[in-house]
Amino acid sequence: MDTDVDELVAGRLVLLAGGTSAAGAAAARALHAADARVVVAGRDPVKLDAIRADVPGIATVACDLADEDAVAALVEGVHAEHGPVDGVLQLVGGWRGGGGLAGQTDADFRVLEVSLTALRHVSRAFDDDLRASTAGRLAIVSSPAVTRPLAGGANYAAVKAASEAWTRAVGQGFAKSARDAGAAQTAAAVIFRVGTLAGLEDALADAFVALWDDDASVWHDAVIELTPAV
């Protein structure tokens, strides 16, 4: 790995979007331990208070990431208080499924779709920041269901597949922007695939922090599988 200090996460400003879960807490701890500056955005003030107490030194902000206007206000607030963002880990998610294809209701799809909506809003809103950063990183958490969709999880697989497509498009935008400027690519968009995050929260956190240990070109269009240790 390239261990040039300029490529490490220390000093970087990282947003954990929907980061009040156990995975978000693990990421916040790992980033803070690596001397990154961390902002956790989520809807639930109680959960935000809890993660701030769990990881002293991080910042939190209440925001409905599925609301485009709220995300625009989030950008303004983060910029005013902390400056431009160098990294985003998208953690808005959830699961609904079962019942075969007939059980794939529109109501369940709309619940799952929130994660894609939040990704679209957040990635667009912070796109300029990530492109301008000397080491911008965007990452999402996806699922192996994308490559092996099942009837009972069709809604879930469809949303995850759309999220992956969106993320790859963001990464292509990073690469094109660099090419058009005649400059080296400094931003990358990465997909983590994991069957279940339970028990792999620290592995995700460590893998996300490690994205700053190499040049963006290493991570361009990367899909990283996270699996339990044998």
Coordinates of N, CA and C in Angstrom, one line a residue:
M1 N 0.8 -1.2 0.0 CA 0.0 0.0 0.0 C 0.9 1.3 0.0
D2 N 0.3 2.3 -0.6 CA 1.0 3.6 -0.6 C 0.7 4.2 0.8
T3 N 1.7 4.5 1.6 CA 1.4 5.0 2.9 C 1.9 6.5 3.0
D4 N 1.9 7.2 1.9 CA 2.2 8.6 1.9 C 1.2 9.3 2.8
V5 N 1.6 10.1 3.7 CA 0.7 10.7 4.7 C -0.4 11.5 4.1
D6 N -0.1 12.1 2.8 CA -1.2 12.8 2.2 C -2.4 12.0 1.8
E7 N -2.2 10.7 1.7 CA -3.3 9.8 1.3 C -4.0 9.2 2.5
L8 N -3.6 9.4 3.7 CA -4.2 8.8 4.8 C -5.4 9.6 5.3
V9 N -6.3 9.0 6.1 CA -7.6 9.7 6.4 C -7.4 10.7 7.5
A10 N -6.3 10.8 8.2 CA -6.1 11.8 9.3 C -6.3 13.2 8.8
G11 N -7.2 13.9 9.5 CA -7.5 15.3 9.2 C -8.6 15.4 8.2
R12 N -9.0 14.3 7.5 CA -10.1 14.4 6.5 C -11.5 14.6 7.2
L13 N -12.4 15.2 6.6 CA -13.7 15.3 7.1 C -14.6 14.3 6.4
V14 N -15.2 13.4 7.2 CA -16.0 12.3 6.7 C -17.4 12.4 7.2
L15 N -18.4 12.2 6.3 CA -19.8 12.2 6.7 C -20.3 10.8 6.7
L16 N -20.9 10.3 7.8 CA -21.5 9.1 7.9 C -23.0 9.3 7.7
A17 N -23.6 9.0 6.6 CA -24.9 9.3 6.2 C -25.8 8.2 6.7
G18 N -26.7 8.5 7.7 CA -27.5 7.4 8.3 C -26.6 6.6 9.2
G19 N -25.7 7.2 9.9 CA -24.7 6.5 10.7 C -25.0 6.3 12.1
T20 N -26.3 6.1 12.5 CA -26.6 5.9 13.9 C -26.7 4.4 14.3
S21 N -26.5 3.5 13.3 CA -26.5 2.1 13.5 C -25.3 1.6 14.2
A22 N -25.2 0.3 14.5 CA -24.0 -0.3 15.0 C -22.8 -0.1 14.0
A23 N -23.1 -0.3 12.7 CA -22.1 -0.1 11.7 C -21.6 1.4 11.7
G24 N -22.5 2.3 11.9 CA -22.1 3.7 11.9 C -21.3 4.0 13.1
A25 N -21.6 3.4 14.3 CA -20.8 3.6 15.5 C -19.4 3.1 15.3
A26 N -19.3 1.9 14.7 CA -18.0 1.3 14.4 C -17.2 2.1 13.5
A27 N -17.8 2.7 12.4 CA -17.1 3.5 11.5 C -16.6 4.8 12.2
A28 N -17.5 5.4 13.0 CA -17.2 6.6 13.7 C -16.0 6.4 14.6
R29 N -16.0 5.2 15.4 CA -14.8 4.9 16.2 C -13.5 4.8 15.5
A30 N -13.6 4.0 14.4 CA -12.4 3.8 13.6 C -11.9 5.1 12.9
L31 N -12.7 5.9 12.4 CA -12.3 7.1 11.8 C -11.7 8.1 12.9
H32 N -12.4 8.2 14.0 CA -11.9 9.1 15.1 C -10.6 8.6 15.6
A33 N -10.4 7.3 15.7 CA -9.1 6.7 16.1 C -8.0 7.0 15.1
A34 N -8.4 7.2 13.9 CA -7.4 7.5 12.8 C -7.2 9.0 12.6
D35 N -7.8 9.8 13.6 CA -7.7 11.2 13.6 C -8.4 11.9 12.4
A36 N -9.4 11.2 11.9 CA -10.3 11.9 11.0 C -11.3 12.8 11.7
R37 N -11.9 13.7 11.0 CA -13.0 14.5 11.6 C -14.3 13.9 11.1
V38 N -15.3 13.6 12.0 CA -16.4 12.8 11.7 C -17.7 13.6 12.0
V39 N -18.6 13.6 11.0 CA -20.0 14.1 11.2 C -21.0 13.0 10.9
V40 N -21.8 12.7 11.8 CA -22.9 11.6 11.7 C -24.2 12.3 11.4
A41 N -24.8 12.0 10.3 CA -26.2 12.6 10.0 C -27.2 11.5 10.1
G42 N -28.3 11.8 10.7 CA -29.4 10.8 10.9 C -30.7 11.5 11.3
R43 N -31.8 10.8 11.3 CA -33.1 11.4 11.6 C -33.4 11.4 13.1
D44 N -32.9 10.5 13.8 CA -33.3 10.3 15.2 C -32.4 11.0 16.2
P45 N -32.9 12.1 16.8 CA -32.1 12.8 17.8 C -31.6 12.0 19.0
V46 N -32.4 11.0 19.4 CA -32.0 10.1 20.5 C -30.8 9.3 20.1
K47 N -30.9 8.7 18.9 CA -29.7 7.9 18.4 C -28.5 8.7 18.2
L48 N -28.7 9.9 17.7 CA -27.6 10.8 17.5 C -26.9 11.2 18.8
D49 N -27.7 11.4 19.8 CA -27.1 11.7 21.2 C -26.3 10.5 21.7
A50 N -26.8 9.3 21.4 CA -26.2 8.1 21.9 C -24.9 7.8 21.2
I51 N -24.8 8.1 19.9 CA -23.5 7.8 19.2 C -22.5 8.9 19.6
R52 N -23.0 10.1 19.8 CA -22.0 11.2 20.3 C -21.5 10.9 21.7
A53 N -22.3 10.3 22.5 CA -21.8 9.9 23.8 C -20.8 8.7 23.7
D54 N -21.1 7.8 22.7 CA -20.3 6.6 22.5 C -18.9 7.0 22.0
V55 N -18.9 8.0 21.1 CA -17.7 8.4 20.4 C -17.4 9.9 20.6
P56 N -16.9 10.2 21.8 CA -16.7 11.7 22.1 C -15.8 12.3 21.1
G57 N -16.1 13.5 20.7 CA -15.2 14.2 19.7 C -15.8 14.2 18.3
I58 N -16.8 13.4 18.0 CA -17.5 13.5 16.7 C -18.6 14.5 16.8
A59 N -19.1 14.9 15.6 CA -20.2 15.9 15.5 C -21.4 15.1 15.0
T60 N -22.6 15.5 15.3 CA -23.8 14.9 14.8 C -24.7 16.0 14.3
V61 N -25.6 15.7 13.4 CA -26.6 16.6 12.9 C -27.9 15.8 12.5
A62 N -29.0 16.4 12.9 CA -30.3 15.7 12.5 C -30.7 16.2 11.1
C63 N -31.0 15.2 10.3 CA -31.3 15.4 8.9 C -32.1 14.3 8.3
D64 N -33.2 14.6 7.6 CA -33.9 13.5 6.9 C -33.2 13.5 5.5
L65 N -32.4 12.5 5.3 CA -31.6 12.4 4.1 C -32.4 12.1 2.8
A66 N -33.7 11.7 3.0 CA -34.6 11.4 1.9 C -35.3 12.7 1.5
D67 N -35.0 13.8 2.2 CA -35.6 15.1 1.9 C -34.5 16.0 1.2
E68 N -34.7 16.3 -0.1 CA -33.7 17.0 -0.8 C -33.4 18.4 -0.2
D69 N -34.4 19.1 0.2 CA -34.2 20.4 0.8 C -33.4 20.3 2.1
A70 N -33.7 19.3 2.9 CA -33.0 19.0 4.2 C -31.5 18.7 3.9
V71 N -31.2 18.0 2.9 CA -29.9 17.7 2.5 C -29.1 18.9 2.1
A72 N -29.8 19.8 1.3 CA -29.2 21.0 0.9 C -28.8 21.9 2.1
A73 N -29.7 21.9 3.1 CA -29.4 22.6 4.4 C -28.3 21.9 5.1
L74 N -28.2 20.6 5.1 CA -27.1 19.9 5.7 C -25.8 20.3 5.1
V75 N -25.7 20.4 3.8 CA -24.4 20.8 3.2 C -24.0 22.2 3.7
E76 N -25.0 23.1 3.7 CA -24.7 24.5 4.2 C -24.1 24.5 5.6
G77 N -24.8 23.7 6.5 CA -24.4 23.6 7.8 C -23.0 23.0 8.0
V78 N -22.8 21.9 7.3 CA -21.5 21.2 7.4 C -20.4 22.1 6.9
H79 N -20.6 22.8 5.8 CA -19.6 23.7 5.3 C -19.3 24.9 6.3
A80 N -20.4 25.4 6.8 CA -20.2 26.5 7.7 C -19.4 26.2 9.0
E81 N -19.7 25.0 9.5 CA -19.1 24.6 10.8 C -17.8 23.8 10.6
H82 N -17.7 23.0 9.6 CA -16.6 22.1 9.5 C -15.8 22.2 8.2
G83 N -16.4 22.8 7.1 CA -15.7 22.9 5.9 C -16.1 21.8 4.9
P84 N -15.5 21.7 3.7 CA -15.9 20.7 2.7 C -15.6 19.3 3.1
V85 N -16.3 18.4 2.6 CA -16.3 17.0 3.0 C -15.3 16.2 2.1
D86 N -14.5 15.3 2.7 CA -13.6 14.4 1.9 C -14.1 13.0 1.7
G87 N -15.1 12.6 2.5 CA -15.5 11.3 2.4 C -17.0 11.1 2.8
V88 N -17.7 10.2 2.2 CA -19.1 9.9 2.6 C -19.2 8.4 2.6
L89 N -19.7 7.9 3.7 CA -20.1 6.5 3.8 C -21.7 6.5 4.0
Q90 N -22.3 5.9 3.0 CA -23.8 5.8 3.0 C -24.3 4.6 3.7
L91 N -25.0 4.8 4.8 CA -25.4 3.7 5.7 C -26.9 3.6 5.8
V92 N -27.7 4.4 5.1 CA -29.1 4.3 5.1 C -29.5 3.0 4.5
G93 N -30.2 2.2 5.2 CA -30.6 0.8 4.6 C -31.8 0.2 5.3
G94 N -31.8 -1.1 5.3 CA -33.0 -1.8 5.9 C -33.3 -3.0 5.1
W95 N -34.2 -3.8 5.6 CA -34.5 -5.1 4.9 C -36.0 -5.3 5.0
R96 N -36.7 -5.6 3.9 CA -38.0 -6.1 3.9 C -38.1 -7.2 2.8
G97 N -38.7 -8.3 3.1 CA -38.7 -9.3 2.1 C -39.5 -10.5 2.5
G98 N -39.5 -11.6 1.7 CA -40.3 -12.8 2.0 C -41.5 -12.9 1.2
G99 N -42.1 -14.0 1.2 CA -43.4 -14.2 0.5 C -43.3 -14.4 -1.0
G100 N -42.1 -14.8 -1.5 CA -42.0 -14.9 -2.9 C -42.3 -13.7 -3.7
L101 N -42.5 -13.8 -5.0 CA -42.7 -12.6 -5.8 C -44.0 -11.9 -5.5
A102 N -45.0 -12.7 -5.1 CA -46.3 -12.2 -4.8 C -46.3 -11.4 -3.5
G103 N -45.3 -11.6 -2.7 CA -45.1 -10.9 -1.4 C -44.3 -9.6 -1.5
Q104 N -43.9 -9.3 -2.7 CA -43.1 -8.1 -2.9 C -44.0 -6.9 -3.1
T105 N -44.4 -6.3 -2.0 CA -45.4 -5.2 -2.0 C -44.8 -3.9 -2.4
D106 N -45.7 -3.0 -2.9 CA -45.2 -1.6 -3.2 C -44.9 -0.9 -1.9
A107 N -45.6 -1.2 -0.8 CA -45.3 -0.6 0.5 C -43.9 -0.9 0.9
D108 N -43.5 -2.2 0.8 CA -42.2 -2.6 1.2 C -41.1 -1.9 0.3
F109 N -41.4 -1.9 -1.0 CA -40.5 -1.2 -1.9 C -40.2 0.2 -1.6
R110 N -41.3 0.9 -1.2 CA -41.1 2.4 -0.9 C -40.3 2.5 0.4
V111 N -40.4 1.6 1.3 CA -39.5 1.7 2.5 C -38.1 1.5 2.1
L112 N -37.8 0.5 1.3 CA -36.5 0.2 0.9 C -35.9 1.3 0.0
E113 N -36.8 1.9 -0.8 CA -36.3 2.9 -1.8 C -35.7 4.1 -1.1
V114 N -36.0 4.3 0.2 CA -35.5 5.5 0.9 C -34.0 5.5 0.9
S115 N -33.4 4.3 0.9 CA -31.9 4.2 0.9 C -31.4 4.8 -0.4
L116 N -32.0 4.4 -1.5 CA -31.6 4.9 -2.8 C -31.8 6.4 -2.9
T117 N -32.9 6.9 -2.5 CA -33.2 8.3 -2.5 C -32.2 9.1 -1.7
A118 N -31.9 8.6 -0.5 CA -30.9 9.3 0.3 C -29.5 9.3 -0.4
L119 N -29.1 8.2 -1.0 CA -27.9 8.1 -1.7 C -27.8 9.1 -2.8
R120 N -28.9 9.2 -3.6 CA -28.9 10.2 -4.7 C -28.8 11.6 -4.2
H121 N -29.5 11.9 -3.1 CA -29.5 13.3 -2.6 C -28.1 13.6 -2.0
V122 N -27.6 12.7 -1.2 CA -26.3 13.0 -0.5 C -25.1 13.1 -1.5
S123 N -25.1 12.1 -2.5 CA -24.0 12.1 -3.4 C -24.0 13.3 -4.3
R124 N -25.2 13.7 -4.8 CA -25.3 14.9 -5.6 C -24.8 16.2 -4.8
A125 N -25.3 16.2 -3.6 CA -25.1 17.4 -2.8 C -23.6 17.6 -2.4
F126 N -22.9 16.5 -2.2 CA -21.5 16.6 -1.8 C -20.5 16.3 -3.0
D127 N -21.1 16.2 -4.2 CA -20.2 15.8 -5.4 C -19.1 16.8 -5.6
D128 N -19.4 18.1 -5.5 CA -18.3 19.1 -5.7 C -17.2 18.9 -4.7
D129 N -17.6 18.7 -3.4 CA -16.6 18.5 -2.4 C -15.7 17.3 -2.7
L130 N -16.3 16.2 -3.0 CA -15.5 15.0 -3.2 C -14.6 15.1 -4.4
R131 N -15.1 15.8 -5.5 CA -14.2 16.0 -6.7 C -13.1 16.9 -6.3
A132 N -13.3 17.9 -5.5 CA -12.3 19.0 -5.2 C -11.3 18.4 -4.2
S133 N -11.7 17.4 -3.4 CA -10.8 16.9 -2.4 C -9.5 16.3 -3.0
T134 N -8.4 16.3 -2.3 CA -7.2 15.6 -2.8 C -7.3 14.1 -2.5
A135 N -8.3 13.7 -1.8 CA -8.6 12.3 -1.6 C -10.1 12.1 -1.2
G136 N -10.9 12.2 -2.2 CA -12.4 12.1 -2.0 C -12.8 10.6 -2.1
R137 N -13.7 10.2 -1.2 CA -14.1 8.8 -1.2 C -15.6 8.8 -0.9
L138 N -16.4 8.0 -1.7 CA -17.8 7.7 -1.5 C -17.9 6.2 -1.4
A139 N -18.6 5.7 -0.4 CA -18.8 4.3 -0.3 C -20.2 4.0 0.1
I140 N -20.7 2.8 -0.4 CA -22.1 2.4 0.0 C -21.9 0.9 0.4
V141 N -23.0 0.5 1.1 CA -23.0 -0.9 1.5 C -24.1 -1.6 0.7
S142 N -23.7 -2.6 -0.1 CA -24.7 -3.3 -0.9 C -24.7 -4.8 -0.5
S143 N -25.2 -5.6 -1.3 CA -25.5 -7.0 -0.9 C -25.2 -8.0 -2.1
P144 N -24.8 -9.2 -1.8 CA -24.6 -10.2 -2.8 C -25.9 -10.5 -3.5
A145 N -27.1 -10.1 -3.0 CA -28.3 -10.3 -3.6 C -28.4 -9.6 -5.0
V146 N -27.5 -8.7 -5.2 CA -27.5 -8.0 -6.6 C -27.0 -9.0 -7.6
T147 N -26.1 -9.9 -7.3 CA -25.7 -10.9 -8.3 C -26.5 -12.2 -8.3
R148 N -27.2 -12.4 -7.2 CA -28.1 -13.6 -7.1 C -29.4 -13.2 -6.5
P149 N -30.2 -12.5 -7.2 CA -31.5 -12.1 -6.7 C -32.5 -13.2 -6.5
L150 N -33.2 -13.2 -5.4 CA -34.3 -14.2 -5.2 C -35.6 -13.6 -5.2
A151 N -36.6 -14.4 -5.6 CA -38.0 -13.9 -5.7 C -38.5 -13.2 -4.4
G152 N -38.1 -13.9 -3.3 CA -38.6 -13.3 -2.0 C -37.8 -12.1 -1.5
G153 N -36.8 -11.7 -2.3 CA -36.1 -10.5 -2.0 C -35.9 -9.6 -3.2
A154 N -36.9 -9.7 -4.1 CA -36.8 -8.9 -5.4 C -36.7 -7.4 -5.2
N155 N -37.6 -6.9 -4.3 CA -37.6 -5.5 -4.0 C -36.2 -5.1 -3.5
Y156 N -35.7 -5.8 -2.5 CA -34.4 -5.5 -1.9 C -33.3 -5.5 -2.9
A157 N -33.2 -6.6 -3.7 CA -32.2 -6.7 -4.7 C -32.3 -5.6 -5.8
A158 N -33.5 -5.2 -6.1 CA -33.7 -4.2 -7.2 C -33.1 -2.8 -6.6
V159 N -33.4 -2.5 -5.4 CA -33.0 -1.3 -4.8 C -31.4 -1.3 -4.7
K160 N -30.9 -2.4 -4.2 CA -29.4 -2.5 -4.1 C -28.8 -2.4 -5.5
A161 N -29.3 -3.0 -6.5 CA -28.8 -2.9 -7.8 C -28.8 -1.5 -8.4
A162 N -29.9 -0.8 -8.1 CA -30.0 0.6 -8.5 C -29.0 1.5 -7.8
S163 N -28.8 1.2 -6.5 CA -27.8 1.9 -5.7 C -26.4 1.7 -6.2
E164 N -26.1 0.4 -6.6 CA -24.8 0.1 -7.2 C -24.6 0.9 -8.5
A165 N -25.6 0.9 -9.3 CA -25.5 1.6 -10.6 C -25.3 3.1 -10.4
W166 N -26.0 3.6 -9.5 CA -25.8 5.1 -9.2 C -24.4 5.3 -8.7
T167 N -23.9 4.5 -7.8 CA -22.5 4.7 -7.2 C -21.5 4.6 -8.3
R168 N -21.6 3.6 -9.2 CA -20.7 3.5 -10.3 C -20.7 4.7 -11.2
A169 N -21.9 5.2 -11.4 CA -22.1 6.4 -12.2 C -21.3 7.6 -11.6
V170 N -21.5 7.7 -10.2 CA -20.7 8.8 -9.5 C -19.2 8.6 -9.7
G171 N -18.8 7.4 -9.6 CA -17.3 7.1 -9.9 C -16.9 7.5 -11.3
Q172 N -17.7 7.2 -12.3 CA -17.4 7.5 -13.6 C -17.3 9.0 -13.8
G173 N -18.2 9.7 -13.0 CA -18.1 11.2 -13.1 C -16.8 11.7 -12.5
F174 N -16.4 11.1 -11.4 CA -15.1 11.5 -10.8 C -13.9 11.3 -11.8
A175 N -13.9 10.1 -12.5 CA -12.9 9.8 -13.5 C -12.9 10.8 -14.7
K176 N -14.1 11.1 -15.2 CA -14.3 12.0 -16.3 C -13.8 13.4 -16.0
S177 N -14.2 13.8 -14.8 CA -13.8 15.2 -14.3 C -12.3 15.3 -14.3
A178 N -11.6 14.3 -13.8 CA -10.2 14.3 -13.8 C -9.6 14.3 -15.2
R179 N -10.1 13.5 -16.0 CA -9.6 13.4 -17.4 C -9.8 14.7 -18.1
D180 N -11.0 15.3 -18.0 CA -11.3 16.6 -18.6 C -10.3 17.7 -18.2
A181 N -9.9 17.6 -16.9 CA -9.0 18.6 -16.3 C -7.5 18.3 -16.6
G182 N -7.3 17.1 -17.2 CA -5.9 16.7 -17.4 C -5.2 16.4 -16.1
A183 N -5.9 16.0 -15.1 CA -5.3 15.8 -13.8 C -5.5 14.3 -13.4
A184 N -4.7 13.9 -12.4 CA -4.9 12.6 -11.8 C -6.2 12.5 -11.0
Q185 N -6.8 11.3 -11.1 CA -8.1 11.1 -10.4 C -7.8 11.1 -8.9
T186 N -8.5 11.9 -8.1 CA -8.3 12.0 -6.7 C -9.6 11.5 -5.9
A187 N -10.7 11.2 -6.6 CA -11.9 10.8 -5.9 C -12.3 9.4 -6.5
A188 N -12.9 8.6 -5.6 CA -13.3 7.3 -6.0 C -14.6 6.9 -5.3
A189 N -15.4 6.1 -6.0 CA -16.7 5.6 -5.4 C -16.5 4.1 -5.3
V190 N -16.8 3.5 -4.2 CA -16.6 2.1 -3.9 C -17.9 1.5 -3.4
I191 N -18.0 0.2 -3.7 CA -19.2 -0.6 -3.3 C -18.7 -1.7 -2.4
F192 N -19.2 -1.7 -1.2 CA -19.0 -2.9 -0.3 C -20.2 -3.8 -0.3
R193 N -19.9 -5.1 -0.6 CA -21.0 -6.1 -0.6 C -20.9 -7.0 0.6
V194 N -22.0 -7.1 1.4 CA -21.9 -8.0 2.6 C -23.3 -8.6 2.7
G195 N -23.3 -9.9 3.1 CA -24.6 -10.6 3.2 C -25.3 -10.1 4.4
T196 N -24.7 -9.9 5.5 CA -25.3 -9.2 6.7 C -24.2 -8.5 7.4
L197 N -24.5 -7.3 7.9 CA -23.5 -6.5 8.6 C -23.3 -7.0 10.1
A198 N -24.2 -7.8 10.6 CA -24.1 -8.2 12.0 C -22.8 -9.0 12.2
G199 N -21.9 -8.5 13.0 CA -20.7 -9.1 13.3 C -19.5 -8.7 12.4
L200 N -19.9 -7.9 11.3 CA -18.9 -7.4 10.4 C -18.8 -5.8 10.4
E201 N -19.3 -5.3 11.5 CA -19.3 -3.8 11.6 C -17.9 -3.2 11.6
D202 N -17.0 -3.9 12.4 CA -15.6 -3.4 12.5 C -14.9 -3.7 11.2
A203 N -15.2 -4.8 10.5 CA -14.5 -5.1 9.2 C -14.9 -4.0 8.2
L204 N -16.2 -3.6 8.2 CA -16.6 -2.5 7.3 C -15.9 -1.2 7.6
A205 N -15.8 -0.9 8.9 CA -15.2 0.3 9.3 C -13.7 0.4 8.9
D206 N -13.0 -0.8 9.2 CA -11.6 -0.8 8.8 C -11.4 -0.7 7.3
A207 N -12.2 -1.4 6.5 CA -12.1 -1.3 5.1 C -12.4 0.1 4.6
F208 N -13.3 0.8 5.2 CA -13.6 2.1 4.7 C -12.5 3.0 5.0
V209 N -11.9 3.0 6.2 CA -10.8 3.8 6.6 C -9.6 3.5 5.7
A210 N -9.4 2.3 5.2 CA -8.3 1.9 4.4 C -8.4 2.5 3.0
L211 N -9.6 3.0 2.6 CA -9.7 3.6 1.3 C -8.8 4.8 1.1
W212 N -8.4 5.4 2.2 CA -7.4 6.5 2.1 C -6.0 6.1 2.0
D213 N -5.7 4.8 2.1 CA -4.3 4.3 2.1 C -3.7 4.1 0.8
D214 N -4.6 4.3 -0.3 CA -4.1 4.1 -1.7 C -4.7 5.2 -2.5
D215 N -4.1 5.4 -3.7 CA -4.6 6.4 -4.6 C -6.0 6.1 -5.1
A216 N -6.7 7.1 -5.5 CA -8.1 6.9 -5.9 C -8.2 5.9 -7.1
S217 N -7.2 5.9 -7.9 CA -7.2 5.0 -9.1 C -7.2 3.5 -8.7
V218 N -6.7 3.2 -7.5 CA -6.8 1.8 -7.0 C -8.2 1.4 -6.8
W219 N -9.0 2.3 -6.3 CA -10.4 2.0 -5.9 C -11.4 2.3 -6.9
H220 N -11.0 2.8 -8.1 CA -12.0 3.2 -9.1 C -12.8 2.0 -9.5
D221 N -14.2 2.1 -9.4 CA -15.1 1.1 -9.8 C -14.9 -0.2 -9.0
A222 N -14.4 -0.1 -7.8 CA -14.1 -1.3 -7.0 C -15.4 -1.8 -6.3
V223 N -15.5 -3.1 -6.3 CA -16.5 -3.8 -5.5 C -15.7 -4.7 -4.5
I224 N -16.0 -4.5 -3.2 CA -15.2 -5.2 -2.2 C -16.2 -6.1 -1.4
E225 N -15.9 -7.4 -1.4 CA -16.7 -8.3 -0.7 C -16.2 -8.4 0.7
L226 N -17.2 -8.3 1.7 CA -16.8 -8.5 3.1 C -17.5 -9.8 3.6
T227 N -16.7 -10.7 4.1 CA -17.2 -12.0 4.5 C -16.7 -12.3 5.9
P228 N -17.4 -13.1 6.7 CA -17.0 -13.4 8.0 C -15.6 -14.1 8.0
A229 N -14.8 -13.9 9.0 CA -13.5 -14.6 9.1 C -13.8 -16.1 9.3
V230 N -13.0 -16.9 8.7 CA -13.2 -18.4 8.8 C -12.5 -18.9 10.1

